[in-house]
C-alpha positions as MATLAB code, in Angstrom:
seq = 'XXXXXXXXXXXXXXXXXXXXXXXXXXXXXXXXXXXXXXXXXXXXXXXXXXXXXXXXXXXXXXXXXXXXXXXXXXXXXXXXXXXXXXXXXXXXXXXXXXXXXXXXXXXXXXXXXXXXXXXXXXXXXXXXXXXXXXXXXXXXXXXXXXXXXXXXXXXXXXXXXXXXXXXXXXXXXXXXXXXXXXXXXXXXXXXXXXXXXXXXXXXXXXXXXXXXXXXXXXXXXXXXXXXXXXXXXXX';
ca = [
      12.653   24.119   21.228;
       9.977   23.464   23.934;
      10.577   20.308   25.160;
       7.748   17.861   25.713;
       6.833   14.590   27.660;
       5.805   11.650   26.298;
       5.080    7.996   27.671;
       6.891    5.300   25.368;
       4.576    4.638   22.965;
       3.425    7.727   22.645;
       6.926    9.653   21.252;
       6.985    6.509   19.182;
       3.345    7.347   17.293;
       4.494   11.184   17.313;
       7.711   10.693   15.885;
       5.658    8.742   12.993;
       3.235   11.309   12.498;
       5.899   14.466   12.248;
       7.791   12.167    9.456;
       4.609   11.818    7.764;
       3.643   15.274    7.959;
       7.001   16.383    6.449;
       6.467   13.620    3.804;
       4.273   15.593    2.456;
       5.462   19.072    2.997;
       8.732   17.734    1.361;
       9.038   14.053   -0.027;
      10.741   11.025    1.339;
      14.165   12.640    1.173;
      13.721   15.970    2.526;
      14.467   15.936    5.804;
      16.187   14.709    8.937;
      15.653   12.422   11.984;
      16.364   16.076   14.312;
      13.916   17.829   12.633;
      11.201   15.251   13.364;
      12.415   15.414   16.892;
      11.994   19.246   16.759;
       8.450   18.407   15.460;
       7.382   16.884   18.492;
       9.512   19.142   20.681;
      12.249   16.230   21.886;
      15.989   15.645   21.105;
      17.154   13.625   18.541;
      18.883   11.360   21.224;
      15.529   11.140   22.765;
      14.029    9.900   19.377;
      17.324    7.549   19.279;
      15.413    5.388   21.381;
      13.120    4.732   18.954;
      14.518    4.621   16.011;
      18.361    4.111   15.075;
      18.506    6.180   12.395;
      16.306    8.216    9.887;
      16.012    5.433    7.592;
      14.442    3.213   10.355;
      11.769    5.899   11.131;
      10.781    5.674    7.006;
      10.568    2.142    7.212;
       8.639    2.168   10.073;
       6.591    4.824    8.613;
       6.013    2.783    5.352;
       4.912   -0.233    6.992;
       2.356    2.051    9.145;
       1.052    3.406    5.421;
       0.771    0.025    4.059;
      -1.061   -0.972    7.350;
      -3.464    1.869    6.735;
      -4.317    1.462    3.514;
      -4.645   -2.587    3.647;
      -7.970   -1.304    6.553;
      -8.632    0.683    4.360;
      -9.128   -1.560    1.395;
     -10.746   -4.301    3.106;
     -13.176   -1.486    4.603;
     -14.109   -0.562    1.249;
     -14.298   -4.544   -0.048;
     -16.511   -4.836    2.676;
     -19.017   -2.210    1.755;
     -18.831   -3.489   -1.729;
     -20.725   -7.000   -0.914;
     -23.817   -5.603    0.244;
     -26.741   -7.498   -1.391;
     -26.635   -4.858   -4.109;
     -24.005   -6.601   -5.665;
     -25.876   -8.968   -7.153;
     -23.786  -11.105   -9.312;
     -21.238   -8.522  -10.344;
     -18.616  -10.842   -8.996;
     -15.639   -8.319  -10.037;
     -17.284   -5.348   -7.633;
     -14.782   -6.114   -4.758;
     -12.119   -5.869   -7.002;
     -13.093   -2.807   -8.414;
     -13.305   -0.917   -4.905;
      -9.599   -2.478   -4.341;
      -8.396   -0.171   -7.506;
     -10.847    2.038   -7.218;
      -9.692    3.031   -3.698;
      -6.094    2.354   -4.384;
      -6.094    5.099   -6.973;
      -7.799    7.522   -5.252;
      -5.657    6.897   -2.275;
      -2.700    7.238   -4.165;
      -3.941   10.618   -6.476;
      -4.691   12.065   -3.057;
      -2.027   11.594   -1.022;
       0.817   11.178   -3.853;
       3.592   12.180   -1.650;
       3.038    9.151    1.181;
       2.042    6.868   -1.687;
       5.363    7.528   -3.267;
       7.236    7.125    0.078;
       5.159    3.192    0.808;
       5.943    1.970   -2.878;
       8.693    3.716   -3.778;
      12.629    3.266   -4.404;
      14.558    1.844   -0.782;
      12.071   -0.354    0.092;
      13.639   -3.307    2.036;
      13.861   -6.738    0.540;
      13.016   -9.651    2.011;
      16.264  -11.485    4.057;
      16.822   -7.602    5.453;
      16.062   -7.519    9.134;
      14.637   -4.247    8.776;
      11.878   -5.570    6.928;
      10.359   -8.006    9.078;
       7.281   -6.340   10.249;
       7.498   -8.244   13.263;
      10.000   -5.880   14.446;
       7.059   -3.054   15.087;
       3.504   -3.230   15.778;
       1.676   -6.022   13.601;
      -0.015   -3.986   10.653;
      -2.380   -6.602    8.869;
      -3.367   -6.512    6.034;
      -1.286   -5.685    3.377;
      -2.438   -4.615    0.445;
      -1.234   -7.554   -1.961;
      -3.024   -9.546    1.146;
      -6.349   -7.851    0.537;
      -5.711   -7.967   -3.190;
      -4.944  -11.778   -2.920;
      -7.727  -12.770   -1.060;
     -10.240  -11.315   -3.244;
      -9.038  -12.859   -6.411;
      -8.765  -15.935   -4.480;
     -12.533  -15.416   -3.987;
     -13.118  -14.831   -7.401;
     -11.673  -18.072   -8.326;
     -14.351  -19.712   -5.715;
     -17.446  -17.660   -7.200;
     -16.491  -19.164  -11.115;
     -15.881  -15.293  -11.880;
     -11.859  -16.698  -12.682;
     -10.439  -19.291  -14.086;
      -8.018  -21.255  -11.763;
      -5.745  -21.429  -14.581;
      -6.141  -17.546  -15.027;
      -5.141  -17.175  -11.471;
      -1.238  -17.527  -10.571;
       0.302  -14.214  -11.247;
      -2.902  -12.507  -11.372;
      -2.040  -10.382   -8.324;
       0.595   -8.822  -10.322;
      -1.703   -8.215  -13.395;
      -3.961   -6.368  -11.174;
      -1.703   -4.699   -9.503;
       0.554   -3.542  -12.793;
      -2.643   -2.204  -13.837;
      -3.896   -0.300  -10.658;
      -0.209    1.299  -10.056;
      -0.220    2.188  -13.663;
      -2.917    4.218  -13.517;
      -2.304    5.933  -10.391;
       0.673    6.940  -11.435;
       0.219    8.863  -15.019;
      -2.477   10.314  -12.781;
      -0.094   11.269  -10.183;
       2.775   12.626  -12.275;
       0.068   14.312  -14.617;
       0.918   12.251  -17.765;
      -2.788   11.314  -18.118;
      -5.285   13.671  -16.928;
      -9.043   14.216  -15.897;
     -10.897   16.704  -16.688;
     -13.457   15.698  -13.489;
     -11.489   14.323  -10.180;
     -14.761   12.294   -9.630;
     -13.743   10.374  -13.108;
     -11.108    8.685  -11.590;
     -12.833    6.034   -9.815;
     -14.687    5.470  -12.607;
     -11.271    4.835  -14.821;
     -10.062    2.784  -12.102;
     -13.166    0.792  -12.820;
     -13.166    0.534  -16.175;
      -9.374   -0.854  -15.868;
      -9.832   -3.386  -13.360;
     -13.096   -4.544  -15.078;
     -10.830   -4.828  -18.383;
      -7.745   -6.417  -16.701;
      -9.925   -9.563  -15.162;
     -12.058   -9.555  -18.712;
      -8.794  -10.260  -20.398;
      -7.215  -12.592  -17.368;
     -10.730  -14.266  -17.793;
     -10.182  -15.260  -21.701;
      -6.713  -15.591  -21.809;
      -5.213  -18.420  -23.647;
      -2.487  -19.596  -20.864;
       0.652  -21.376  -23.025;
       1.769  -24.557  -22.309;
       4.556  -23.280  -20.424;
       2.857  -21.283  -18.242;
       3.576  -17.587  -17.381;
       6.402  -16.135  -15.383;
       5.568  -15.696  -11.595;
       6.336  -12.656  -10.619;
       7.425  -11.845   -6.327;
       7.432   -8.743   -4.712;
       9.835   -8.091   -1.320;
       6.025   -8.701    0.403;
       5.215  -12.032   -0.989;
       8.791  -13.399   -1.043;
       8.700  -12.355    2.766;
       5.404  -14.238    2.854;
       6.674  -17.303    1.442;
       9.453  -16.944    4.273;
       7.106  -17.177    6.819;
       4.893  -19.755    5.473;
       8.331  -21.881    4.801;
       8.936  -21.080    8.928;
       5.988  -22.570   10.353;
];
C-alpha cells in the first residue's frame, strides 16, 4: 500500500469519501474500517484517529448524506418559488419529494445506508451531530419548514398540520422505495418526478380535507426530531 500524507482534516474528508465509495460498490455492511484506510493509502491506526471504529465512520458518513441532501432540498425549494409559481402553494413541497425520490432511485445504495437499519437514537452520544462538523439542514428540517409555510400561505389547515411531516414523509419514502427495490416500476425514468408529484399533491389534498377526530391523531417522532426536542428542551 502506498502510503500517503494528509493534513487533519483532510484524512478525515478522505476516509468519508472511500466509505462512501464502497457504499456503493458494496452496501453498508460490506466492508471494513482497513480497507477504507487502504483506500486512501493510510493505516488503519492512522484512520484510528479519526474514527474509533467502523461503525463511527458510518455514522459519520450518514450524517454527511443527510447534510447533503438537506442543501440539496432547500436548493431545489428555492428554485421552486420563482414568480412562476404563482399560487400553486404546494410547488415547494413537490420539489422536496420530487427530489427526495430521485435522490434516493439514483443513489439507492447511500440512501439505504442514511435511512436505514442502525441508525442511532436519540440519548446515544454517537448521535449528537455536534460531535462532527455542523450539517444543517436536515431533511425533516427542510420538510418542516415548508409545511410550516404552507400553514402561513392558507394552503393547510393548522389543524391539518401536527404530524403532517410524517404523512409526507410516509408517502415520499414509500415511493422511493417500491421504486428502489423494483416492486413498482417505470417504464420512463423521467416519470418519476412526475409520480413523486402526483403523490405529494395527493397526500396534502387529503391532509387538506381531512376530518381530524376529537382526539386528535397520534404524533409520531423520529431519532431526528426527538433529538430536536432535546435541544430545544436544553436551551
Amino acid at each position: 500500500m502506498a502510503r500517503r500524507n494528509y493534513h487533519h482534516g483532510e484524512l478525515r474528508a478522505a476516509l468519508l469519501d472511500a466509505a462512501e465509495a464502497l457504499v456503493r460498490e458494496r452496501g453498508a455492511d460490506g466492508w471494513s474500517l482497513r480497507e477504507a484506510s487502504a483506500r486512501v493509502g493510510v493505516s488503519s491506526s492512522a484512520a484510528y484517529h479519526h474514527f474509533a471504529s467502523r461503525d463511527a465512520l458510518v455514522r459519520a458518513l450518514r450524517r454527511r448524506v443527510l447534510g447533503e441532501l438537506g442543501e440539496r432540498l432547500s436548493q431545489e425549494v428555492g428554485s421552486a418559488a420563482g414568480p412562476e409559481a404563482g399560487a400553486d402553494h404546494q410547488r415547494r413541497l413537490v420539489a422536496v419529494g420530487r427530489t427526495y425520490v430521485q435522490w434516493a432511485v439514483d443513489d439507492p445504495s447511500v440512501a439505504r445506508l442514511a435511512f436505514g437499519a442502525g441508525a442511532p437514537a436519540a440519548g446515544d452520544p454517537a448521535s449528537d451531530s455536534t460531535s462532527d462538523a455542523a450539517t444543517p439542514p436536515h431533511p425533516h428540517d427542510v420538510l418542516d419548514a415548508e409545511l410550516d409555510l404552507l400553514v402561513e400561505v392558507g394552503g393547510l389547515p393548522a389543524a391539518a398540520r401536527p404530524g403532517a411531516d410524517f404523512v409526507v414523509w410516509a408517502a415520499v419514502h414509500g415511493l422511493a422505495t417500491l421504486l428502489v427495490d423494483g416492486l413498482a416500476r417505470l417504464d420512463d425514468p423521467r416519470a418519476v418526478a412526475r409520480e413523486a408529484e402526483r403523490v405529494v399533491r395527493a397526500v396534502l389534498t387529503g391532509l387538506t380535507h381531512e376530518a381530524v377526530p376529537s382526539q386528535g391523531w397520534p404524533t409520531p417522532h423520529s431519532a431526528h426530531t426527538e433529538r430536536r426536542t432535546e435541544r430545544g428542551a436544553g436551551k
